[in-house]
Amino acid sequence: MGIMTSIFIAGKLPEGDKKVSEYTSITMKEAKEVFAENGDYIILDVRRADEFAAGHIPGAINIANEDIGAAEPEELPNKDQTIYVYCRSGSRSKQASAKLAALGYTNIVECGGILDWTGEVEK
């Protein structure tokens, strides 16, 4: 009899395990093209409230990355809703996207930071 071994590759779990947390990343330029069209999506700014108030992508809602934890945010009731996540530079948006995916959200699209946004800003 041969020896059975399992292979673990950089965060990948064996197929069939639904606990794998995934999200998609696109550029802010690509996101701007999406936002130019009306669609059934949420734009989520995960910066602090003071940063959000200073200027955000029009139509965005604000839930600070620090406030995303073990409980599902009440502002995001539909786990299958497409949610575009951004922050200032792209670091917090990646953290928040991973946390949302781990909570069971299925259509998370991380799009970097508002520093790369070339469109209008709402205050």
mmCIF file with all atom_site columns, C-alpha atoms in Angstrom:
data_model
loop_
_atom_site.group_PDB
_atom_site.id
_atom_site.type_symbol
_atom_site.label_atom_id
_atom_site.label_alt_id
_atom_site.label_comp_id
_atom_site.label_asym_id
_atom_site.label_entity_id
_atom_site.label_seq_id
_atom_site.pdbx_PDB_ins_code
_atom_site.Cartn_x
_atom_site.Cartn_y
_atom_site.Cartn_z
_atom_site.occupancy
_atom_site.B_iso_or_equiv
_atom_site.pdbx_formal_charge
_atom_site.auth_seq_id
_atom_site.auth_comp_id
_atom_site.auth_asym_id
_atom_site.auth_atom_id
_atom_site.pdbx_PDB_model_num
ATOM 1   C CA . MET A 1 1   ? 0.000   0.000  0.000   1.00 0.00 ? 1   MET A CA 1
ATOM 2   C CA . GLY A 1 2   ? 1.178   3.459  -0.812  1.00 0.00 ? 2   GLY A CA 1
ATOM 3   C CA . ILE A 1 3   ? 1.337   6.354  1.594   1.00 0.00 ? 3   ILE A CA 1
ATOM 4   C CA . MET A 1 4   ? -1.504  8.882  1.230   1.00 0.00 ? 4   MET A CA 1
ATOM 5   C CA . THR A 1 5   ? -0.474  12.505 1.276   1.00 0.00 ? 5   THR A CA 1
ATOM 6   C CA . SER A 1 6   ? -2.368  15.766 1.149   1.00 0.00 ? 6   SER A CA 1
ATOM 7   C CA . ILE A 1 7   ? -1.044  18.751 -0.713  1.00 0.00 ? 7   ILE A CA 1
ATOM 8   C CA . PHE A 1 8   ? -1.730  22.235 0.621   1.00 0.00 ? 8   PHE A CA 1
ATOM 9   C CA . ILE A 1 9   ? -1.016  24.981 -1.904  1.00 0.00 ? 9   ILE A CA 1
ATOM 10  C CA . ALA A 1 10  ? -0.823  28.609 -0.731  1.00 0.00 ? 10  ALA A CA 1
ATOM 11  C CA . GLY A 1 11  ? -4.194  28.940 0.919   1.00 0.00 ? 11  GLY A CA 1
ATOM 12  C CA . LYS A 1 12  ? -6.086  26.571 -1.379  1.00 0.00 ? 12  LYS A CA 1
ATOM 13  C CA . LEU A 1 13  ? -8.305  24.035 0.315   1.00 0.00 ? 13  LEU A CA 1
ATOM 14  C CA . PRO A 1 14  ? -9.315  20.764 -1.296  1.00 0.00 ? 14  PRO A CA 1
ATOM 15  C CA . GLU A 1 15  ? -12.156 21.031 -3.826  1.00 0.00 ? 15  GLU A CA 1
ATOM 16  C CA . GLY A 1 16  ? -15.603 20.720 -2.298  1.00 0.00 ? 16  GLY A CA 1
ATOM 17  C CA . ASP A 1 17  ? -14.744 22.663 0.834   1.00 0.00 ? 17  ASP A CA 1
ATOM 18  C CA . LYS A 1 18  ? -17.099 25.660 0.887   1.00 0.00 ? 18  LYS A CA 1
ATOM 19  C CA . LYS A 1 19  ? -15.048 27.550 3.477   1.00 0.00 ? 19  LYS A CA 1
ATOM 20  C CA . VAL A 1 20  ? -12.743 29.039 0.835   1.00 0.00 ? 20  VAL A CA 1
ATOM 21  C CA . SER A 1 21  ? -13.069 32.823 0.987   1.00 0.00 ? 21  SER A CA 1
ATOM 22  C CA . GLU A 1 22  ? -12.773 34.464 -2.385  1.00 0.00 ? 22  GLU A CA 1
ATOM 23  C CA . TYR A 1 23  ? -13.268 37.838 -3.974  1.00 0.00 ? 23  TYR A CA 1
ATOM 24  C CA . THR A 1 24  ? -12.385 39.388 -7.313  1.00 0.00 ? 24  THR A CA 1
ATOM 25  C CA . SER A 1 25  ? -10.089 42.382 -7.823  1.00 0.00 ? 25  SER A CA 1
ATOM 26  C CA . ILE A 1 26  ? -10.397 44.940 -10.615 1.00 0.00 ? 26  ILE A CA 1
ATOM 27  C CA . THR A 1 27  ? -8.783  48.318 -11.204 1.00 0.00 ? 27  THR A CA 1
ATOM 28  C CA . MET A 1 28  ? -10.481 51.568 -10.273 1.00 0.00 ? 28  MET A CA 1
ATOM 29  C CA . LYS A 1 29  ? -10.517 52.401 -14.001 1.00 0.00 ? 29  LYS A CA 1
ATOM 30  C CA . GLU A 1 30  ? -12.535 49.220 -14.650 1.00 0.00 ? 30  GLU A CA 1
ATOM 31  C CA . ALA A 1 31  ? -14.816 50.042 -11.720 1.00 0.00 ? 31  ALA A CA 1
ATOM 32  C CA . LYS A 1 32  ? -15.456 53.517 -13.125 1.00 0.00 ? 32  LYS A CA 1
ATOM 33  C CA . GLU A 1 33  ? -16.698 51.925 -16.352 1.00 0.00 ? 33  GLU A CA 1
ATOM 34  C CA . VAL A 1 34  ? -19.058 49.661 -14.372 1.00 0.00 ? 34  VAL A CA 1
ATOM 35  C CA . PHE A 1 35  ? -20.342 52.568 -12.275 1.00 0.00 ? 35  PHE A CA 1
ATOM 36  C CA . ALA A 1 36  ? -21.165 54.527 -15.459 1.00 0.00 ? 36  ALA A CA 1
ATOM 37  C CA . GLU A 1 37  ? -23.941 51.975 -16.075 1.00 0.00 ? 37  GLU A CA 1
ATOM 38  C CA . ASN A 1 38  ? -26.977 51.553 -13.874 1.00 0.00 ? 38  ASN A CA 1
ATOM 39  C CA . GLY A 1 39  ? -26.864 48.145 -12.277 1.00 0.00 ? 39  GLY A CA 1
ATOM 40  C CA . ASP A 1 40  ? -27.864 46.086 -9.298  1.00 0.00 ? 40  ASP A CA 1
ATOM 41  C CA . TYR A 1 41  ? -24.753 46.608 -7.194  1.00 0.00 ? 41  TYR A CA 1
ATOM 42  C CA . ILE A 1 42  ? -23.550 48.346 -4.046  1.00 0.00 ? 42  ILE A CA 1
ATOM 43  C CA . ILE A 1 43  ? -20.480 50.582 -3.878  1.00 0.00 ? 43  ILE A CA 1
ATOM 44  C CA . LEU A 1 44  ? -18.943 50.130 -0.424  1.00 0.00 ? 44  LEU A CA 1
ATOM 45  C CA . ASP A 1 45  ? -16.414 52.599 0.977   1.00 0.00 ? 45  ASP A CA 1
ATOM 46  C CA . VAL A 1 46  ? -14.567 50.952 3.885   1.00 0.00 ? 46  VAL A CA 1
ATOM 47  C CA . ARG A 1 47  ? -12.697 54.052 5.081   1.00 0.00 ? 47  ARG A CA 1
ATOM 48  C CA . ARG A 1 48  ? -13.445 55.792 8.384   1.00 0.00 ? 48  ARG A CA 1
ATOM 49  C CA . ALA A 1 49  ? -16.551 58.015 8.559   1.00 0.00 ? 49  ALA A CA 1
ATOM 50  C CA . ASP A 1 50  ? -14.440 61.207 8.543   1.00 0.00 ? 50  ASP A CA 1
ATOM 51  C CA . GLU A 1 51  ? -12.639 60.090 5.373   1.00 0.00 ? 51  GLU A CA 1
ATOM 52  C CA . PHE A 1 52  ? -15.976 59.199 3.737   1.00 0.00 ? 52  PHE A CA 1
ATOM 53  C CA . ALA A 1 53  ? -17.412 62.624 4.645   1.00 0.00 ? 53  ALA A CA 1
ATOM 54  C CA . ALA A 1 54  ? -14.393 64.355 3.069   1.00 0.00 ? 54  ALA A CA 1
ATOM 55  C CA . GLY A 1 55  ? -15.297 62.862 -0.330  1.00 0.00 ? 55  GLY A CA 1
ATOM 56  C CA . HIS A 1 56  ? -16.485 59.550 -1.736  1.00 0.00 ? 56  HIS A CA 1
ATOM 57  C CA . ILE A 1 57  ? -17.604 57.923 -4.970  1.00 0.00 ? 57  ILE A CA 1
ATOM 58  C CA . PRO A 1 58  ? -21.193 59.052 -5.709  1.00 0.00 ? 58  PRO A CA 1
ATOM 59  C CA . GLY A 1 59  ? -23.767 56.559 -4.453  1.00 0.00 ? 59  GLY A CA 1
ATOM 60  C CA . ALA A 1 60  ? -21.357 54.756 -2.124  1.00 0.00 ? 60  ALA A CA 1
ATOM 61  C CA . ILE A 1 61  ? -22.329 53.599 1.340   1.00 0.00 ? 61  ILE A CA 1
ATOM 62  C CA . ASN A 1 62  ? -19.876 53.608 4.236   1.00 0.00 ? 62  ASN A CA 1
ATOM 63  C CA . ILE A 1 63  ? -18.990 50.759 6.577   1.00 0.00 ? 63  ILE A CA 1
ATOM 64  C CA . ALA A 1 64  ? -15.515 51.146 8.055   1.00 0.00 ? 64  ALA A CA 1
ATOM 65  C CA . ASN A 1 65  ? -13.199 48.150 7.611   1.00 0.00 ? 65  ASN A CA 1
ATOM 66  C CA . GLU A 1 66  ? -12.738 48.109 11.387  1.00 0.00 ? 66  GLU A CA 1
ATOM 67  C CA . ASP A 1 67  ? -16.505 47.612 11.813  1.00 0.00 ? 67  ASP A CA 1
ATOM 68  C CA . ILE A 1 68  ? -16.631 44.501 9.640   1.00 0.00 ? 68  ILE A CA 1
ATOM 69  C CA . GLY A 1 69  ? -16.177 41.548 11.944  1.00 0.00 ? 69  GLY A CA 1
ATOM 70  C CA . ALA A 1 70  ? -17.916 38.321 12.826  1.00 0.00 ? 70  ALA A CA 1
ATOM 71  C CA . ALA A 1 71  ? -21.452 39.620 12.239  1.00 0.00 ? 71  ALA A CA 1
ATOM 72  C CA . GLU A 1 72  ? -23.003 40.384 8.874   1.00 0.00 ? 72  GLU A CA 1
ATOM 73  C CA . PRO A 1 73  ? -23.396 44.162 8.396   1.00 0.00 ? 73  PRO A CA 1
ATOM 74  C CA . GLU A 1 74  ? -27.099 45.053 8.483   1.00 0.00 ? 74  GLU A CA 1
ATOM 75  C CA . GLU A 1 75  ? -26.520 47.443 5.555   1.00 0.00 ? 75  GLU A CA 1
ATOM 76  C CA . LEU A 1 76  ? -25.663 44.393 3.416   1.00 0.00 ? 76  LEU A CA 1
ATOM 77  C CA . PRO A 1 77  ? -28.597 41.988 3.854   1.00 0.00 ? 77  PRO A CA 1
ATOM 78  C CA . ASN A 1 78  ? -28.240 40.161 0.514   1.00 0.00 ? 78  ASN A CA 1
ATOM 79  C CA . LYS A 1 79  ? -25.167 37.907 0.461   1.00 0.00 ? 79  LYS A CA 1
ATOM 80  C CA . ASP A 1 80  ? -25.510 37.390 -3.306  1.00 0.00 ? 80  ASP A CA 1
ATOM 81  C CA . GLN A 1 81  ? -25.590 41.130 -4.097  1.00 0.00 ? 81  GLN A CA 1
ATOM 82  C CA . THR A 1 82  ? -22.609 42.410 -6.110  1.00 0.00 ? 82  THR A CA 1
ATOM 83  C CA . ILE A 1 83  ? -20.582 44.666 -3.815  1.00 0.00 ? 83  ILE A CA 1
ATOM 84  C CA . TYR A 1 84  ? -17.712 46.849 -5.082  1.00 0.00 ? 84  TYR A CA 1
ATOM 85  C CA . VAL A 1 85  ? -15.322 47.585 -2.200  1.00 0.00 ? 85  VAL A CA 1
ATOM 86  C CA . TYR A 1 86  ? -12.812 50.445 -2.091  1.00 0.00 ? 86  TYR A CA 1
ATOM 87  C CA . CYS A 1 87  ? -10.813 52.432 0.458   1.00 0.00 ? 87  CYS A CA 1
ATOM 88  C CA . ARG A 1 88  ? -8.102  55.101 0.212   1.00 0.00 ? 88  ARG A CA 1
ATOM 89  C CA . SER A 1 89  ? -5.197  53.178 -1.329  1.00 0.00 ? 89  SER A CA 1
ATOM 90  C CA . GLY A 1 90  ? -6.346  49.562 -1.654  1.00 0.00 ? 90  GLY A CA 1
ATOM 91  C CA . SER A 1 91  ? -5.104  47.940 1.555   1.00 0.00 ? 91  SER A CA 1
ATOM 92  C CA . ARG A 1 92  ? -8.270  48.156 3.679   1.00 0.00 ? 92  ARG A CA 1
ATOM 93  C CA . SER A 1 93  ? -10.451 47.217 0.695   1.00 0.00 ? 93  SER A CA 1
ATOM 94  C CA . LYS A 1 94  ? -8.557  43.915 0.383   1.00 0.00 ? 94  LYS A CA 1
ATOM 95  C CA . GLN A 1 95  ? -8.938  43.260 4.122   1.00 0.00 ? 95  GLN A CA 1
ATOM 96  C CA . ALA A 1 96  ? -12.653 44.104 4.076   1.00 0.00 ? 96  ALA A CA 1
ATOM 97  C CA . SER A 1 97  ? -13.253 42.028 0.929   1.00 0.00 ? 97  SER A CA 1
ATOM 98  C CA . ALA A 1 98  ? -11.647 38.988 2.541   1.00 0.00 ? 98  ALA A CA 1
ATOM 99  C CA . LYS A 1 99  ? -13.717 39.473 5.705   1.00 0.00 ? 99  LYS A CA 1
ATOM 100 C CA . LEU A 1 100 ? -16.968 39.820 3.727   1.00 0.00 ? 100 LEU A CA 1
ATOM 101 C CA . ALA A 1 101 ? -16.147 36.719 1.675   1.00 0.00 ? 101 ALA A CA 1
ATOM 102 C CA . ALA A 1 102 ? -15.455 34.818 4.912   1.00 0.00 ? 102 ALA A CA 1
ATOM 103 C CA . LEU A 1 103 ? -18.907 35.905 6.150   1.00 0.00 ? 103 LEU A CA 1
ATOM 104 C CA . GLY A 1 104 ? -20.432 34.214 3.114   1.00 0.00 ? 104 GLY A CA 1
ATOM 105 C CA . TYR A 1 105 ? -20.853 37.096 0.660   1.00 0.00 ? 105 TYR A CA 1
ATOM 106 C CA . THR A 1 106 ? -20.528 35.610 -2.826  1.00 0.00 ? 106 THR A CA 1
ATOM 107 C CA . ASN A 1 107 ? -20.057 38.577 -5.207  1.00 0.00 ? 107 ASN A CA 1
ATOM 108 C CA . ILE A 1 108 ? -17.358 40.774 -3.702  1.00 0.00 ? 108 ILE A CA 1
ATOM 109 C CA . VAL A 1 109 ? -15.313 42.882 -6.127  1.00 0.00 ? 109 VAL A CA 1
ATOM 110 C CA . GLU A 1 110 ? -12.359 44.738 -4.612  1.00 0.00 ? 110 GLU A CA 1
ATOM 111 C CA . CYS A 1 111 ? -11.437 47.793 -6.686  1.00 0.00 ? 111 CYS A CA 1
ATOM 112 C CA . GLY A 1 112 ? -8.587  49.494 -4.862  1.00 0.00 ? 112 GLY A CA 1
ATOM 113 C CA . GLY A 1 113 ? -8.417  53.020 -3.560  1.00 0.00 ? 113 GLY A CA 1
ATOM 114 C CA . ILE A 1 114 ? -10.099 56.329 -4.198  1.00 0.00 ? 114 ILE A CA 1
ATOM 115 C CA . LEU A 1 115 ? -6.621  57.754 -4.842  1.00 0.00 ? 115 LEU A CA 1
ATOM 116 C CA . ASP A 1 116 ? -6.955  56.143 -8.296  1.00 0.00 ? 116 ASP A CA 1
ATOM 117 C CA . TRP A 1 117 ? -10.529 57.404 -8.872  1.00 0.00 ? 117 TRP A CA 1
ATOM 118 C CA . THR A 1 118 ? -10.748 59.950 -11.705 1.00 0.00 ? 118 THR A CA 1
ATOM 119 C CA . GLY A 1 119 ? -14.492 60.568 -11.566 1.00 0.00 ? 119 GLY A CA 1
ATOM 120 C CA . GLU A 1 120 ? -16.631 62.944 -9.551  1.00 0.00 ? 120 GLU A CA 1
ATOM 121 C CA . VAL A 1 121 ? -16.502 62.923 -5.769  1.00 0.00 ? 121 VAL A CA 1
ATOM 122 C CA . GLU A 1 122 ? -19.546 63.428 -3.564  1.00 0.00 ? 122 GLU A CA 1
ATOM 123 C CA . LYS A 1 123 ? -19.326 65.169 -0.183  1.00 0.00 ? 123 LYS A CA 1
#
